[in-house]
Every structure is written in structure tokens, then in C-alpha cells.
Coordinates of C-alpha atoms and ligand atoms in Angstrom, one line a residue:
M1 CA -17.3 13.0 26.8
A2 CA -19.6 16.0 26.4
A3 CA -21.4 15.0 29.5
E4 CA -18.2 14.8 31.5
I5 CA -17.1 18.2 30.4
E6 CA -20.5 19.6 31.4
N7 CA -20.1 17.9 34.8
L8 CA -16.7 19.6 35.3
K9 CA -18.2 23.0 34.4
A10 CA -21.0 22.4 36.9
M11 CA -18.4 21.8 39.5
G12 CA -16.9 25.2 38.8
V13 CA -14.1 24.3 36.4
K14 CA -13.5 27.1 33.9
I15 CA -12.4 25.9 30.5
V16 CA -10.3 28.4 28.5
N17 CA -10.0 27.3 24.9
N18 CA -7.5 28.3 22.2
V19 CA -4.6 28.9 24.6
I20 CA -1.2 27.5 24.0
V21 CA 0.8 27.6 27.3
G22 CA 4.3 28.7 26.4
K23 CA 3.0 30.9 23.5
S24 CA -0.2 32.6 24.6
I25 CA 0.8 32.7 28.2
T26 CA 3.6 31.2 30.3
I27 CA 3.3 29.3 33.6
D28 CA 5.0 32.1 35.5
E29 CA 2.4 34.5 34.1
L30 CA -0.4 32.2 35.3
F31 CA 1.0 32.6 38.8
E32 CA 1.1 36.4 38.3
E33 CA -2.6 36.2 37.4
G34 CA -3.3 34.6 40.8
Y35 CA -3.3 30.9 40.3
E36 CA -1.9 29.1 43.3
A37 CA -0.8 25.9 41.6
V38 CA -0.4 24.7 38.0
F39 CA -0.8 21.1 36.7
I40 CA 0.9 20.2 33.4
G41 CA -0.9 17.5 31.5
S42 CA 0.2 18.4 28.0
G43 CA 0.8 14.9 26.8
A44 CA 3.4 13.6 24.4
G45 CA 2.0 14.6 21.0
L46 CA 5.2 15.6 19.2
P47 CA 5.7 13.0 16.4
Q48 CA 9.2 11.6 15.8
F49 CA 10.6 11.4 12.4
L50 CA 13.2 9.2 10.7
H51 CA 15.5 12.0 9.6
I52 CA 16.1 10.4 6.3
P53 CA 16.1 12.2 2.9
G54 CA 12.6 12.9 1.4
E55 CA 10.6 13.4 4.6
N56 CA 9.4 16.7 3.3
L57 CA 7.8 15.3 0.2
M58 CA 4.1 15.6 -0.5
G59 CA 2.4 12.4 0.6
V60 CA 4.5 12.0 3.9
Y61 CA 2.4 12.1 7.1
S62 CA 3.1 11.5 10.7
A63 CA 0.6 9.0 12.1
N64 CA -0.7 11.7 14.4
E65 CA -1.5 14.1 11.6
L66 CA -3.2 11.4 9.6
L67 CA -5.3 10.2 12.5
T68 CA -6.1 13.7 13.8
R69 CA -7.2 14.9 10.4
T70 CA -9.2 11.8 9.8
N71 CA -10.9 11.3 13.2
L72 CA -11.2 14.8 14.5
M73 CA -11.3 17.0 11.4
K74 CA -13.4 14.8 9.1
A75 CA -10.8 14.8 6.4
Y76 CA -12.3 11.6 5.0
R77 CA -15.1 13.8 3.6
E78 CA -14.3 15.3 0.3
D79 CA -16.5 18.3 0.9
Y80 CA -14.4 19.3 3.9
D81 CA -11.9 22.2 3.9
T82 CA -8.9 20.0 4.4
P83 CA -9.5 16.6 2.7
I84 CA -6.7 14.0 2.7
K85 CA -5.5 13.2 -0.8
K86 CA -6.6 9.8 -2.2
F87 CA -4.2 7.0 -1.3
N88 CA -3.4 4.1 -3.5
K89 CA -0.3 2.3 -2.1
V90 CA 0.7 3.2 1.4
A91 CA 3.8 2.4 3.5
V92 CA 3.5 2.7 7.3
V93 CA 6.8 2.9 9.1
G94 CA 6.8 1.5 12.6
A95 CA 5.1 -1.5 14.3
G96 CA 3.4 -0.2 17.4
N97 CA -0.3 0.1 18.2
V98 CA -0.4 3.6 16.5
A99 CA 1.1 2.1 13.4
M100 CA -1.6 -0.5 13.3
D101 CA -4.3 2.2 13.7
A102 CA -2.7 4.3 10.9
A103 CA -2.4 1.2 8.6
R104 CA -6.1 0.3 9.1
V105 CA -7.3 3.8 8.7
A106 CA -5.3 4.1 5.4
K107 CA -6.9 0.9 4.2
R108 CA -10.4 2.2 5.1
L109 CA -9.7 5.5 3.4
G110 CA -9.4 3.5 0.2
A111 CA -5.8 2.4 -0.2
S112 CA -5.4 -0.7 -2.4
E113 CA -2.3 -1.8 -0.6
V114 CA -1.0 -0.9 2.8
H115 CA 2.5 -2.2 3.9
V116 CA 3.8 -2.0 7.5
V117 CA 7.6 -1.6 7.3
Y118 CA 9.6 -2.5 10.4
R119 CA 13.3 -2.9 11.0
R120 CA 12.9 -5.9 13.4
G121 CA 11.0 -9.1 13.1
K122 CA 7.3 -10.0 13.9
N123 CA 8.3 -11.3 17.4
E124 CA 9.8 -7.9 18.3
M125 CA 6.8 -5.8 17.2
P126 CA 5.7 -3.5 20.0
A127 CA 2.0 -3.6 18.9
R128 CA -0.4 -5.8 20.9
Q129 CA -1.0 -9.2 19.3
E130 CA -4.7 -8.6 18.8
E131 CA -3.9 -5.3 17.1
V132 CA -1.6 -7.2 14.7
E133 CA -4.3 -9.8 14.1
H134 CA -6.9 -7.2 13.3
A135 CA -4.6 -5.5 10.9
E136 CA -3.9 -8.8 9.2
A137 CA -7.6 -9.5 9.0
E138 CA -8.1 -6.2 7.2
G139 CA -5.4 -7.1 4.6
I140 CA -2.5 -5.1 5.8
E141 CA 0.9 -6.5 4.6
F142 CA 3.9 -6.8 6.8
N143 CA 7.4 -6.1 5.5
M144 CA 9.5 -7.1 8.5
L145 CA 13.3 -6.7 8.8
N146 CA 13.4 -3.6 6.5
N147 CA 14.8 -0.3 7.6
P148 CA 13.8 2.8 5.5
C149 CA 16.8 4.8 4.3
A150 CA 15.1 7.4 1.9
I151 CA 11.7 8.5 0.6
L152 CA 11.8 9.0 -3.1
G153 CA 9.8 11.6 -5.0
D154 CA 9.0 12.6 -8.6
E155 CA 9.9 15.9 -10.1
S156 CA 6.8 17.6 -8.7
G157 CA 7.7 16.6 -5.2
H158 CA 5.2 13.7 -4.7
V159 CA 6.2 10.4 -3.0
I160 CA 6.9 7.6 -5.4
G161 CA 8.6 5.1 -3.2
L162 CA 10.2 4.1 0.1
Q163 CA 13.8 2.9 -0.2
C164 CA 14.7 0.2 2.4
V165 CA 17.7 -1.8 3.4
R166 CA 17.0 -5.4 4.5
Q167 CA 18.0 -6.3 8.0
E168 CA 18.8 -9.4 10.0
L169 CA 18.7 -9.8 13.7
G170 CA 22.0 -9.6 15.6
A171 CA 22.9 -9.6 19.3
P172 CA 20.4 -8.5 21.9
D173 CA 20.5 -4.8 23.1
E174 CA 20.5 -3.7 26.7
R175 CA 16.7 -4.4 26.9
G176 CA 17.1 -7.9 25.5
R177 CA 15.7 -7.1 22.1
R178 CA 17.7 -8.4 19.2
S179 CA 19.2 -5.5 17.2
P180 CA 18.7 -5.1 13.4
V181 CA 21.8 -5.4 11.4
P182 CA 21.8 -4.2 7.7
V183 CA 22.4 -6.8 5.0
E184 CA 25.0 -5.5 2.7
G185 CA 23.9 -4.7 -0.8
S186 CA 20.2 -5.3 -0.1
T187 CA 18.7 -1.9 -0.8
W188 CA 15.4 -2.1 -2.6
T189 CA 12.4 0.2 -3.2
L190 CA 8.8 -0.3 -2.1
E191 CA 6.7 1.6 -4.6
C192 CA 4.1 3.8 -2.9
D193 CA 2.4 7.2 -3.1
T194 CA 2.1 7.7 0.6
V195 CA 4.4 7.2 3.6
I196 CA 3.0 7.4 7.2
I197 CA 5.6 7.6 9.9
A198 CA 4.5 5.9 13.1
I199 CA 7.7 5.6 15.2
G200 CA 6.5 7.2 18.3
T201 CA 5.9 10.6 19.9
S202 CA 7.6 12.6 22.6
P203 CA 6.5 15.4 24.9
N204 CA 6.5 18.8 23.2
P205 CA 9.4 20.9 24.5
L206 CA 7.4 24.2 24.5
I207 CA 6.3 24.3 28.1
R208 CA 9.6 23.1 29.6
S209 CA 11.6 25.6 27.4
T210 CA 9.4 28.5 28.6
T211 CA 9.3 27.6 32.2
P212 CA 12.5 28.2 34.1
G213 CA 13.0 25.8 37.0
L214 CA 11.4 22.7 35.4
T215 CA 13.8 19.8 34.9
T216 CA 13.3 17.0 32.4
T217 CA 14.0 13.3 32.2
R218 CA 16.4 11.7 29.7
K219 CA 13.5 11.1 27.3
G220 CA 12.3 14.7 27.5
G221 CA 9.4 14.2 29.9
I222 CA 8.9 16.6 32.8
D223 CA 10.5 15.4 36.0
A224 CA 7.8 14.8 38.6
D225 CA 7.9 12.7 41.8
D226 CA 5.2 10.2 43.0
M227 CA 3.2 13.1 44.4
A228 CA 3.3 14.8 41.0
H229 CA 5.5 17.6 42.3
T230 CA 7.9 19.0 39.7
E231 CA 11.2 20.7 40.7
K232 CA 9.3 24.1 40.5
V233 CA 7.3 25.1 43.5
A234 CA 3.5 24.9 43.0
V235 CA 3.9 23.2 39.6
F236 CA 2.6 19.7 39.2
A237 CA 2.7 17.3 36.2
G238 CA 1.4 13.9 35.2
G239 CA 0.3 11.7 32.3
D240 CA 2.2 11.4 29.0
A241 CA 4.0 14.7 29.6
V242 CA 5.9 13.0 32.4
T243 CA 6.1 9.3 31.3
G244 CA 6.2 9.8 27.6
S245 CA 3.6 8.1 25.4
A246 CA 1.6 5.6 27.6
T247 CA -2.1 4.8 28.2
V248 CA -5.3 6.6 29.0
I249 CA -5.7 4.7 32.2
M250 CA -2.3 5.7 33.4
A251 CA -3.0 9.4 32.5
M252 CA -6.3 9.3 34.4
G253 CA -4.5 7.8 37.4
A254 CA -1.9 10.5 37.3
G255 CA -4.5 13.2 37.1
K256 CA -6.3 11.8 40.1
N257 CA -3.1 11.5 42.1
A258 CA -2.0 15.0 41.2
A259 CA -5.4 16.4 42.2
Y260 CA -5.0 15.0 45.7
W261 CA -1.5 16.5 46.1
I262 CA -2.5 19.8 44.6
D263 CA -5.3 20.0 47.2
E264 CA -2.9 19.1 49.9
Y265 CA -0.4 21.7 48.8
I266 CA -2.9 24.6 48.6
R267 CA -4.4 23.7 52.0
R268 CA -0.9 23.6 53.5
V269 CA 0.3 27.0 52.1
N270 CA -3.0 28.5 53.2
G271 CA -2.9 27.0 56.7
E272 CA -6.1 25.1 56.1
P273 CA -6.9 21.6 57.6
K274 CA -6.2 18.5 55.5
A275 CA -9.1 17.2 53.4
E276 CA -11.0 14.2 54.9
E277 CA -9.7 10.9 53.5
Ligands
FAD1 C1 -3.2 7.2 17.7 C2 -3.1 6.9 19.2 C3 -3.9 5.8 19.6 C4 -3.9 5.5 21.0 N1 -4.6 4.5 21.4 C5 -4.7 4.2 22.7 C6 -5.5 3.2 23.2 O1 -6.2 2.5 22.4 N2 -5.6 2.9 24.6 C7 -4.9 3.7 25.4 O2 -5.0 3.5 26.6 N3 -4.1 4.7 25.0 C8 -4.0 5.0 23.7 N4 -3.2 6.0 23.2 C9 -2.4 6.8 24.2 C10 -3.3 7.8 25.0 O3 -4.0 8.6 24.0 C11 -2.4 8.7 25.9 O4 -1.6 7.9 26.7 C12 -3.3 9.6 26.8 O5 -4.2 10.4 26.0 C13 -2.4 10.6 27.5 O6 -3.2 11.5 28.2 P1 -2.6 12.9 28.7 O7 -3.8 13.6 29.4 O8 -1.4 12.7 29.4 O9 -2.3 13.7 27.3 P2 -3.2 14.0 26.1 O10 -4.4 13.1 26.0 O11 -2.3 13.9 24.9 O12 -3.7 15.4 26.3 C14 -2.8 16.5 26.3 C15 -3.6 17.8 25.9 O13 -2.7 18.9 26.2 C16 -2.8 19.8 25.1 N5 -1.6 20.6 25.0 C17 -0.3 20.1 24.7 N6 0.5 21.2 24.8 C18 -0.2 22.2 25.2 C19 0.2 23.6 25.5 N7 1.5 24.0 25.4 N8 -0.8 24.4 25.9 C20 -2.0 24.0 26.0 N9 -2.5 22.8 25.8 C21 -1.5 21.9 25.4 C22 -3.0 18.9 23.8 O14 -3.5 19.6 22.8 C23 -3.9 17.8 24.4 O15 -5.3 18.2 24.3 C24 -3.1 6.3 21.9 C25 -2.4 7.4 21.4 C26 -2.4 7.7 20.1 C27 -1.6 8.9 19.6

């Protein structure tokens, strides 16, 4: 990774740190500074929440916060500035690959019990089979067919439980997945001191809300065509910012594709010949 960054610098790429596009500077201001094209690759890092009571209690994390603090900020080390509090019993809401990552990290951080809570059944889990098997091998427990309806706290504002309603599977939805249907009178509480929400992320609205002329998809991604062109002249986009949360390999492909079309665009507006294939 460090070597790749050095390679880019050696090719003449200037890396400007600590800039939030949309706050420190806008895309239109970048054009005023003389940039001829802009590529947006800002990802889909905005965590989604359940919007249930108790999500502001102490001991509730998004999976992104937990994993960022653990993996990038060394929060597992007690001598660090922002250590993560000790877990004992953890509920992870969601059943995708990120939920499996979060559950296993919580276990490795010392939790005695980690429960994955998911409103559908095991067959409907979005996580890859091997991710589920690895989680099971590490002792993660699975509470399928349970929909969280509230996070409970004590008088000092710390999590003490996750209230859930049991579900059964009903008719398939438009994507063919059977929909969860609440079982009447089945509310129960999973005792826990930590709740990790891992129900997906979406593109942050900051750039699109500060860039007139950009349009967005129904899911909040930036509209871009196969040549990475957005609706705004000279602005290109790719990766999770366009597709929503996907994979590294897709984002790398999108970056490569966009680089080709940005080069083509700059040559065209400057009347230069096309690059050799
Ligand atoms: C916990 C987790 C585990 C994952 N595991 C896998 C896996 O095993 N395999 C896999 O293929 N994929 C995995 N993914 C998905 C993968 O990380 C993404 O699909 C991929 O990183 C998307 O690349 P990107 O370049 O589009 O965006 P990102 O990698 O998200 O990069 C976007 C960058 O833009 C920056 N940024 C955002 N907004 C602004 C702004 N306004 N101004 C300036 N900078 C900004 C962000 O800080 C970030 O550095 C995982 C994702 C998560 C969250």
C-alpha cells in the first residue's frame, strides 16, 4: 500500500491530505483553481441506522465506527487516546459480510458472547457462506428471525439490552426473498452491554448536496454512465459512490475505466490526439 502511494507520487500525482470536498472546498471551486476534470470516488461510508429508540445510548456503535477505530486507530490498545470500552455481551444487528467482520472483531476484543441478530432466516443471510462458517467457528451465536425494536439503557445511559420481536417468513418480496412478518406478542429482550449496527452503508450526501448539476440514483449514488461521465460537464465518478457498497475489485475497475475516459475528455477539449490503445 505504501509502495503503491509512492509509485503514484513518482508518477506526478499530488496527494492533498485533510481536505473534505464539500466542506474545505467545493468541486466548482476546484475548477476555478484550474482543474480540467474531477473524479468523485468518495465511496459509500455513511452507516445506516435502524431508527429505533435507544440508538444514542452509550455502547451503540455502527460497524464502520467499531472497525475503523479498531483497525485504523488502534483502539484495541488501552494506552491509546481513544480506546474502545470493554465488551462483555454484544449484539450485532445485520447479517452481511460486514456484520460477520464486526462480530468476530468484537469476540477478539474480549466479548464473552456475541450474538448476530437478523430479521430473516439463515438461508436469506447476505453474508458469504464461508464468512458465516468462520464466524460460527469463532463461537458467534446466531439469533435468526428477530427484528430489533428498541435498545434499552440504564439510568446512566448505558446499553443493557436489545428488545426484539420474533419473526416468521411470509410471502416473497419483489426480489424473491421471503419477507419477515412479526409474530404477535413475541417481544423479548437480549441482554447485552453493546449493540453494533451493521445494516449497510450509503454514499455520503455531502458532495452531491454541494455540487449543483449532479444527479443521483434512487439509492443515493451519483449518476454516472458506462464512461464514468456524470450529468455535470467534466465531472466523473466511480466505485461505491456510484454503485453503493460493493467490492474493492469493482471500485478498482471503475477507477481504471474513469481514468481512460478522463484522458479522452481532456485530450478532446484541448484538441489533442487520442491516446494510443
Ligand atoms: C467493513 C468492511 C469490510 C469490507 N470487506 C470487503 C472485502 O473483504 N472485499 C471487498 O472486495 N470489499 C470489501 N468491502 C467493500 C470495499 O471496501 C469497498 O467496496 C471499496 O473500498 C470501495 O472503494 P471506493 O474507492 O469506491 O471507496 P472507498 O474505499 O470507501 O474510498 C472512499 C474515500 O473517499 C474519502 N471521502 C469520502 N468523502 C469525501 C469527501 N467529501 N472529501 C474527501 N474525501 C472523501 C473517504 O474517506 C475514503 O478514503 C468492505 C467494506 C467494509 C466497510
